[in-house]
Structure formats: C-alpha cells, structure tokens
Short mmCIF file of C-alpha atoms in Angstrom, two decimals:
data_model
loop_
_atom_site.label_atom_id
_atom_site.label_comp_id
_atom_site.label_asym_id
_atom_site.label_seq_id
_atom_site.Cartn_x
_atom_site.Cartn_y
_atom_site.Cartn_z
CA UNK A 1047 98.28 78.48 114.96
CA UNK A 1048 99.90 75.35 116.39
CA UNK A 1049 102.03 73.30 114.00
CA UNK A 1050 102.87 69.68 114.10
CA UNK A 1051 105.31 68.11 111.79
CA UNK A 1052 106.98 64.77 111.03
CA UNK A 1053 110.67 64.38 112.02
CA UNK A 1054 111.90 65.40 108.58
CA UNK A 1055 109.41 68.23 108.06
CA UNK A 1056 107.97 66.55 105.01
CA UNK A 1057 104.50 66.93 106.49
CA UNK A 1058 103.24 69.91 108.49
CA UNK A 1059 99.86 70.03 110.21
CA UNK A 1060 98.01 73.12 111.30
CA UNK A 1061 95.94 72.30 114.38
CA UNK A 1062 94.36 75.70 114.74
CA UNK A 1063 94.49 77.84 117.81
CA UNK A 1064 93.26 75.27 120.33
CA UNK A 1065 94.41 71.70 121.03
CA UNK A 1066 92.06 68.91 122.14
CA UNK A 1067 93.66 65.87 123.57
CA UNK A 1068 92.42 62.71 121.94
CA UNK A 1069 91.92 61.04 125.33
CA UNK A 1070 89.15 63.49 126.11
CA UNK A 1071 87.07 62.44 123.11
CA UNK A 1072 88.60 59.02 122.35
CA UNK A 1073 85.62 57.04 123.60
CA UNK A 1074 83.33 58.59 121.00
CA UNK A 1075 85.82 58.76 118.11
CA UNK A 1076 87.42 55.28 118.38
CA UNK A 1077 85.92 51.84 118.60
CA UNK A 1078 87.53 49.03 120.47
CA UNK A 1079 89.37 47.76 117.37
CA UNK A 1080 90.86 51.15 116.64
CA UNK A 1081 91.90 51.72 120.28
CA UNK A 1082 93.84 48.50 120.30
CA UNK A 1083 95.94 49.56 117.35
CA UNK A 1084 99.50 50.67 118.11
CA UNK A 1085 98.88 54.06 116.46
CA UNK A 1086 96.02 54.97 118.91
CA UNK A 1087 97.35 53.40 122.08
CA UNK A 1088 98.93 56.61 123.51
CA UNK A 1089 95.81 58.65 123.45
CA UNK A 1090 97.09 61.34 125.80
CA UNK A 1091 99.95 62.18 123.46
CA UNK A 1092 97.72 62.82 120.46
CA UNK A 1093 95.79 65.83 119.41
CA UNK A 1094 92.73 66.20 117.25
CA UNK A 1095 91.24 68.82 114.93
CA UNK A 1096 87.65 68.93 113.88
CA UNK A 1097 87.01 69.90 111.14
CA UNK A 1098 90.48 69.11 109.91
CA UNK A 1099 92.51 71.26 107.49
CA UNK A 1100 94.57 69.56 104.82
CA UNK A 1101 98.17 68.99 105.95
CA UNK A 1102 101.02 70.68 104.06
CA UNK A 1103 102.94 67.92 102.33
CA UNK A 1104 106.29 68.71 100.62
CA UNK A 1105 106.76 65.37 98.82
CA UNK A 1106 103.48 63.42 98.64
CA UNK A 1107 105.32 60.48 97.14
CA UNK A 1108 107.14 59.98 100.44
CA UNK A 1109 103.81 59.24 102.16
CA UNK A 1110 102.21 55.82 102.35
CA UNK A 1111 98.90 55.00 103.91
CA UNK A 1112 97.29 52.05 105.57
CA UNK A 1113 93.68 51.56 106.90
CA UNK A 1114 92.90 51.08 110.52
CA UNK A 1115 89.16 50.62 110.98
CA UNK A 1116 87.47 53.83 109.87
CA UNK A 1117 90.80 55.70 109.76
CA UNK A 1118 93.62 56.03 107.35
CA UNK A 1119 97.13 56.32 108.84
CA UNK A 1120 99.79 58.23 106.82
CA UNK A 1121 103.43 57.22 107.18
CA UNK A 1122 106.45 59.21 106.05
CA UNK A 1123 109.05 57.04 104.29
CA UNK A 1124 111.88 59.44 104.80
CA UNK A 1125 111.80 59.68 108.59
CA UNK A 1126 109.87 56.45 109.00
CA UNK A 1127 107.23 58.05 111.13
CA UNK A 1128 103.47 57.60 111.48
CA UNK A 1129 102.45 61.25 111.08
CA UNK A 1130 98.72 61.46 111.27
CA UNK A 1131 95.41 59.64 110.78
CA UNK A 1132 92.41 60.97 109.00
CA UNK A 1133 88.77 59.98 108.91
CA UNK A 1134 85.30 61.36 108.12
CA UNK A 1135 83.09 61.02 111.24
CA UNK A 1136 79.57 62.31 111.43
CA UNK A 1137 80.12 64.17 108.18
CA UNK A 1138 83.15 66.02 109.36
CA UNK A 1139 86.74 65.41 108.35
CA UNK A 1140 88.70 64.53 111.51
CA UNK A 1141 92.48 64.62 111.87
CA UNK A 1142 94.54 63.03 114.67
CA UNK A 1143 98.24 63.58 115.01
CA UNK A 1144 100.63 60.81 115.98
CA UNK A 1145 102.57 60.75 119.22
CA UNK A 1146 106.25 61.60 118.88
CA UNK A 1147 105.85 64.17 116.04
CA UNK A 1148 107.42 67.58 116.32
CA UNK A 1149 105.27 70.17 118.12
CA UNK A 1150 105.58 73.95 117.78
CA UNK A 1151 107.05 76.44 115.35
CA UNK A 1152 110.22 76.89 117.42
CA UNK A 1153 111.24 73.23 117.10
CA UNK A 1154 110.41 73.31 113.38
CA UNK A 1155 112.60 76.40 112.97
CA UNK A 1156 115.48 74.71 114.71
CA UNK A 1157 115.33 71.86 112.26
CA UNK A 1158 115.18 74.21 109.30
CA UNK A 1159 118.38 75.82 110.54
CA UNK A 1160 120.23 72.54 111.01
CA UNK A 1161 122.96 71.24 108.64
CA UNK A 1162 120.81 68.26 107.76
CA UNK A 1163 118.02 70.42 106.33
CA UNK A 1164 117.96 70.55 102.53
CA UNK A 1165 117.16 73.96 101.19
CA UNK A 1166 116.59 72.52 97.79
CA UNK A 1167 114.12 69.89 98.81
CA UNK A 1168 112.75 71.52 101.97
CA UNK A 1169 113.12 68.43 104.16
CA UNK A 1170 115.67 66.91 106.57
CA UNK A 1171 118.01 64.41 104.87
CA UNK A 1172 120.30 62.50 107.16
CA UNK A 1173 122.88 60.50 105.14
CA UNK A 1174 123.79 58.38 108.25
CA UNK A 1175 120.18 57.40 108.78
CA UNK A 1176 118.96 56.84 105.31
CA UNK A 1177 118.17 53.68 103.41
CA UNK A 1178 115.96 52.83 100.43
CA UNK A 1179 112.36 52.37 101.22
CA UNK A 1180 109.83 49.96 99.81
CA UNK A 1181 109.07 49.88 96.16
CA UNK A 1182 106.60 52.49 95.04
CA UNK A 1183 104.55 53.04 91.97
CA UNK A 1184 105.31 55.75 89.40
CA UNK A 1185 109.01 55.67 90.24
CA UNK A 1186 110.05 57.25 86.91
CA UNK A 1187 107.72 60.18 87.47
CA UNK A 1188 109.16 60.83 90.94
CA UNK A 1189 112.68 60.50 89.55
CA UNK A 1190 111.89 63.18 87.04
CA UNK A 1191 110.46 65.49 89.72
CA UNK A 1192 113.51 65.10 91.88
CA UNK A 1193 115.92 65.90 89.04
CA UNK A 1194 113.88 68.82 87.85
CA UNK A 1195 113.62 70.24 91.38
CA UNK A 1196 117.33 69.91 91.93
CA UNK A 1197 118.11 71.47 88.53
CA UNK A 1198 115.76 74.41 89.16
CA UNK A 1199 117.21 75.03 92.56
CA UNK A 1200 120.77 75.02 91.26
CA UNK A 1201 119.85 77.37 88.40
CA UNK A 1202 118.35 79.85 90.86
CA UNK A 1203 121.34 79.57 93.15
CA UNK A 1204 123.72 80.18 90.21
CA UNK A 1205 121.74 83.32 89.23
CA UNK A 1206 121.88 84.61 92.77
CA UNK A 1207 125.59 83.81 92.99
CA UNK A 1208 126.37 85.75 89.72
CA UNK A 1209 124.28 88.61 91.02
CA UNK A 1210 126.26 88.66 94.29
CA UNK A 1211 129.52 88.41 92.38
CA UNK A 1212 128.61 91.32 90.11
CA UNK A 1213 127.51 93.47 93.07
CA UNK A 1214 130.79 92.66 94.92
CA UNK A 1215 132.78 93.43 91.77
CA UNK A 1216 131.04 96.81 91.39
CA UNK A 1217 131.64 97.67 95.04
CA UNK A 1218 135.26 96.71 94.81
CA UNK A 1219 135.77 98.65 91.57
CA UNK A 1220 134.29 101.77 93.10
CA UNK A 1221 136.49 101.35 96.13
CA UNK A 1222 139.59 100.93 94.02
CA UNK A 1223 138.84 104.07 91.98
CA UNK A 1224 138.48 106.01 95.19
CA UNK A 1225 141.83 104.71 96.48
CA UNK A 1226 143.43 105.35 93.13
CA UNK A 1227 142.31 108.99 93.15
CA UNK A 1228 143.65 109.57 96.58
CA UNK A 1229 146.98 107.91 95.89
CA UNK A 1230 147.50 109.98 92.77
CA UNK A 1231 146.73 113.18 94.73
CA UNK A 1232 149.17 112.18 97.47
CA UNK A 1233 151.85 111.25 94.94
CA UNK A 1234 151.53 114.65 93.30
CA UNK A 1235 151.78 116.40 96.62
CA UNK A 1236 155.08 114.52 97.43
CA UNK A 1237 156.46 115.23 93.91
CA UNK A 1238 155.78 118.91 94.35
CA UNK A 1239 158.12 118.95 97.33
CA UNK A 1240 161.01 117.63 95.16
CA UNK A 1241 160.55 120.27 92.55
CA UNK A 1242 162.37 123.70 93.42
CA UNK A 1243 160.36 126.81 92.85
CA UNK A 1244 161.73 128.96 90.04
CA UNK A 1245 161.65 132.81 90.23
CA UNK A 1246 159.44 134.32 87.63
CA UNK A 1247 161.54 136.55 85.26
CA UNK A 1248 159.65 139.13 83.31
CA UNK A 1249 159.60 138.42 79.66
CA UNK A 1250 160.90 140.85 77.10
CA UNK A 1251 157.37 140.93 75.75
CA UNK A 1252 155.67 141.17 79.13
CA UNK A 1253 156.41 144.94 79.36
CA UNK A 1254 154.68 145.50 76.07
CA UNK A 1255 151.08 145.94 76.80
CA UNK A 1256 148.67 147.51 74.49
CA UNK A 1257 144.98 147.89 74.69
CA UNK A 1258 144.90 148.59 70.96
CA UNK A 1259 144.13 145.92 68.43
CA UNK A 1260 147.07 144.12 66.85
CA UNK A 1261 146.60 145.54 63.35
CA UNK A 1262 146.57 149.11 64.66
CA UNK A 1263 149.79 148.57 66.67
CA UNK A 1264 151.47 147.06 63.60
CA UNK A 1265 150.46 149.98 61.51
CA UNK A 1266 151.84 152.43 64.00
CA UNK A 1267 155.05 150.51 64.27
CA UNK A 1268 155.42 150.43 60.54
CA UNK A 1269 155.00 154.23 60.40
CA UNK A 1270 157.68 154.72 63.02
CA UNK A 1271 160.19 152.56 61.13
CA UNK A 1272 159.48 154.36 57.93
CA UNK A 1273 159.93 157.80 59.51
CA UNK A 1274 163.24 156.61 61.03
CA UNK A 1275 164.70 155.61 57.66
CA UNK A 1276 163.32 158.77 56.09
CA UNK A 1277 165.16 160.79 58.59
CA UNK A 1278 168.40 158.92 57.99
CA UNK A 1279 168.27 159.26 54.17
CA UNK A 1280 167.07 162.84 54.05
CA UNK A 1281 168.93 165.38 51.83
CA UNK A 1282 170.67 167.18 54.66
CA UNK A 1283 171.94 163.93 56.18
CA UNK A 1284 173.38 162.81 52.80
CA UNK A 1285 175.28 166.16 52.33
CA UNK A 1286 176.71 165.85 55.83
CA UNK A 1287 177.94 162.31 55.19
CA UNK A 1288 179.55 163.39 51.91
CA UNK A 1289 181.62 166.18 53.58
CA UNK A 1290 182.78 163.82 56.27
CA UNK A 1291 183.84 161.25 53.66
CA UNK A 1292 185.92 163.85 51.64
CA UNK A 1293 187.70 165.02 54.77
CA UNK A 1294 188.57 161.50 55.61
CA UNK A 1295 189.87 160.92 52.10
CA UNK A 1296 192.24 163.97 52.26
CA UNK A 1297 193.53 162.88 55.63
CA UNK A 1298 194.22 159.29 54.33
CA UNK A 1299 196.15 160.63 51.31
CA UNK A 1300 198.33 162.94 53.45
CA UNK A 1301 199.18 160.08 55.75
CA UNK A 1302 200.26 157.85 52.84
CA UNK A 1303 202.55 160.57 51.32
#
C-alpha cells in the first residue's frame, strides 16, 4: 500500500501496491486541453490508479472541486493544495494525484507526530499559516460538526484523565501504606531498645498449680480450714487453755500483793 496525502493530512489516497507514472499513459488519458492545464503540466510527478479507490477524507467540507475537461480536480482549503483529480474513462474510475503531495507512510507519520497536528481533528493546523477561506455553503452545519467534534474529544480526554488520576492515586495510596507499615515496624524496633528488660519474679500464685477443677480445690480447702478450727476448739484444747489462764491469774494476784 502506497499512501499519498495533502499537506495537512485532510486527504489520504491509497494508490495500491504499484505506481504508474502519469507520463507513461498521459497521451491516452489526457487530451490537449487537459494537458495544458496547470494541474496536469508536471506529468512525471503524478501517479495514477486504475480502477481508483475512494480517498480517505477527514473533513469533506474542506474540499472544493473544479472541472478540467473530463476531470474533476479537488482542492484542500486548509493547506491550499490541489490534491487529486478524478474521472471515469472507458467505464473505469481513474484517479491522478497532484504533484507536491506527501508520499509514503513515513512522511505521514512524521506529520502526525508534529506539534501542529491536531489529535482532536486529525489534521495539521498551522496558526501562523492560516486564514479564512472562501465562503462555503451549509456553514451552520459545519460549525455544528466542528463544535460537536471538539466537545466529544474533550469529553473523552477528560474521562481518560480521570482514569489516569484514579490509577495514580491508587498506586500512591498502596505505596504509602507499604511505607507506613515499614516505618511503624522500624519505630517499634527502636522503642524496644529504650525500654529496659524487667526480670520475671514468680507470682505468689504461680507456685500453686493444680490439675484439679476449681470447685474441687475449693472444697478441699474448705475442709482443711474447718478441720483446723475444729482442732483448735476441741475439748482438750479448751481445758488446757483454762488451766493456763488460772495459773496466770494467781501469779498476777501475788505480784499485786
């Protein structure tokens, strides 16, 4: 596929896989009137495709046409270039490119990457080489199309921008949480160095270990306490305390006398 395009990329032409110079077949395709026209004078710089495929036109309203003999020449108002001529000869649609148009995908790609290329309108717009063209029909319709296209492009760009912002925010949030976790861990490590280690003292209850259930232990303890008090207040113990008390009383009386 060999591509030709006008200087602003408003029109792209697929010339197929082979190129035929117009000079080779110019005698049969052009009459004397057509050959004398400025558009067809440089026959060696033009190429032809038979049968012709329809050109790819970004903004049809930027194209004007004028007749030259049996041909119709199409002119781009944006870059002010005669782009191609088209005719039906011997029942076949024939297309001839103009001299001076851009040739090859590499040159087209360079223009698409330039600062003058409008991603919204898909053509080259040079503010330093731009001026209003001739008056056209259906101006209001074209105004509407331009505004709608600009609005749609900006809406899509805004959606993509918000998506990128959300993605960036999520990535930064995840990165912050990772940093936060590490800093907290490092902080705790340093704080542990400031805290002296305390020796573990056995608790008064730590020596008491029982594999028995709590209620059984309590019952056993209760029985032990009861037996202790029973032994204290037994009959023999009371008699012994009474004798000791009487002896103490006699001693106290003798001391007082």
